[in-house]
Amino acid sequence: MNIIPAIDIKNGKVVKAIRGDRAHYNPINSDTGFSPDPYIFIKQMIEVYRPSIFYIADINSLCGEDDNIDLIRNLADQYKNLMFWVDTGN
């Protein structure tokens, strides 16, 4: 079985989605064992779950604000052996 982690990124951080209220998504708390830094978060997810695919929602882009596309491209460049499904709302 392949787990596909869903990652919401807002303002360059991994955030916790709550009831679709995107304006109030805040960075995840490192007390959960995972970092809000997307690079570290993905590394941690790989260590624990070994996924081959990640789904990333660019919350800023989905809200019609700025985007995180450069960050997402850098993640894809760093993790060339993984597949990224990216939702920008476009």
CSV table of C-alpha atoms in Angstrom, one decimal:
chain,number,residue,atom,x,y,z
A,1,MET,CA,0.0,0.0,0.0
A,2,ASN,CA,1.3,3.5,-0.9
A,3,ILE,CA,0.4,6.3,1.5
A,4,ILE,CA,0.1,9.7,-0.3
A,5,PRO,CA,0.7,12.5,2.2
A,6,ALA,CA,-1.3,15.6,1.6
A,7,ILE,CA,0.6,18.7,2.4
A,8,ASP,CA,-0.9,22.2,2.6
A,9,ILE,CA,1.7,25.0,2.2
A,10,LYS,CA,0.9,28.6,3.1
A,11,ASN,CA,3.4,31.4,3.3
A,12,GLY,CA,6.2,28.8,2.8
A,13,LYS,CA,5.2,26.6,5.8
A,14,VAL,CA,3.3,23.4,6.2
A,15,VAL,CA,0.0,24.3,7.8
A,16,LYS,CA,-2.8,22.4,9.5
A,17,ALA,CA,-6.1,22.5,7.5
A,18,ILE,CA,-9.1,23.0,9.7
A,19,ARG,CA,-12.6,22.8,8.2
A,20,GLY,CA,-11.6,24.5,5.0
A,21,ASP,CA,-11.1,27.9,6.7
A,22,ARG,CA,-8.0,28.7,4.8
A,23,ALA,CA,-7.6,32.2,6.2
A,24,HIS,CA,-6.9,30.6,9.6
A,25,TYR,CA,-4.6,27.8,8.6
A,26,ASN,CA,-1.5,28.0,10.9
A,27,PRO,CA,1.9,26.3,10.7
A,28,ILE,CA,1.9,22.8,12.2
A,29,ASN,CA,3.2,22.5,15.7
A,30,SER,CA,6.6,20.7,15.9
A,31,ASP,CA,5.2,19.0,19.0
A,32,THR,CA,3.5,16.7,16.6
A,33,GLY,CA,6.9,15.4,15.7
A,34,PHE,CA,6.9,17.0,12.3
A,35,SER,CA,8.5,20.4,11.3
A,36,PRO,CA,6.5,23.2,9.6
A,37,ASP,CA,9.5,23.6,7.3
A,38,PRO,CA,8.5,21.8,4.0
A,39,TYR,CA,12.0,20.5,3.3
A,40,ILE,CA,12.3,18.9,6.8
A,41,PHE,CA,8.6,17.8,6.8
A,42,ILE,CA,9.1,15.8,3.6
A,43,LYS,CA,12.3,14.3,4.9
A,44,GLN,CA,10.5,13.3,8.1
A,45,MET,CA,7.6,11.8,6.1
A,46,ILE,CA,9.9,9.8,4.0
A,47,GLU,CA,11.7,8.4,7.1
A,48,VAL,CA,8.4,7.3,8.7
A,49,TYR,CA,6.1,6.4,5.8
A,50,ARG,CA,8.4,6.0,2.7
A,51,PRO,CA,5.9,7.5,0.2
A,52,SER,CA,6.7,7.8,-3.4
A,53,ILE,CA,4.0,10.5,-4.1
A,54,PHE,CA,3.2,13.7,-2.3
A,55,TYR,CA,0.1,15.8,-2.9
A,56,ILE,CA,0.8,19.5,-2.2
A,57,ALA,CA,-1.9,22.2,-2.0
A,58,ASP,CA,-0.5,25.7,-2.5
A,59,ILE,CA,-3.0,27.5,-0.2
A,60,ASN,CA,-1.8,31.0,-1.2
A,61,SER,CA,-2.4,30.3,-4.8
A,62,LEU,CA,-5.8,28.6,-4.1
A,63,CYS,CA,-6.8,31.8,-2.2
A,64,GLY,CA,-5.9,34.0,-5.1
A,65,GLU,CA,-2.9,35.4,-3.2
A,66,ASP,CA,0.8,35.1,-4.0
A,67,ASP,CA,2.1,31.5,-4.6
A,68,ASN,CA,4.7,29.0,-3.3
A,69,ILE,CA,5.6,27.7,-6.7
A,70,ASP,CA,9.3,28.4,-6.4
A,71,LEU,CA,9.4,26.5,-3.1
A,72,ILE,CA,7.5,23.6,-4.7
A,73,ARG,CA,9.8,23.5,-7.7
A,74,ASN,CA,12.8,23.5,-5.3
A,75,LEU,CA,11.3,20.6,-3.4
A,76,ALA,CA,10.7,18.7,-6.6
A,77,ASP,CA,14.4,19.4,-7.6
A,78,GLN,CA,15.6,18.2,-4.2
A,79,TYR,CA,13.5,15.0,-4.3
A,80,LYS,CA,13.8,13.9,-7.9
A,81,ASN,CA,12.9,10.3,-7.0
A,82,LEU,CA,9.5,11.3,-5.8
A,83,MET,CA,6.3,12.3,-7.6
A,84,PHE,CA,4.5,15.5,-6.6
A,85,TRP,CA,0.9,16.2,-7.4
A,86,VAL,CA,0.4,20.0,-7.0
A,87,ASP,CA,-2.8,21.9,-6.6
A,88,THR,CA,-2.6,25.6,-7.4
A,89,GLY,CA,-6.2,26.0,-8.3
A,90,ASN,CA,-5.4,26.7,-12.0
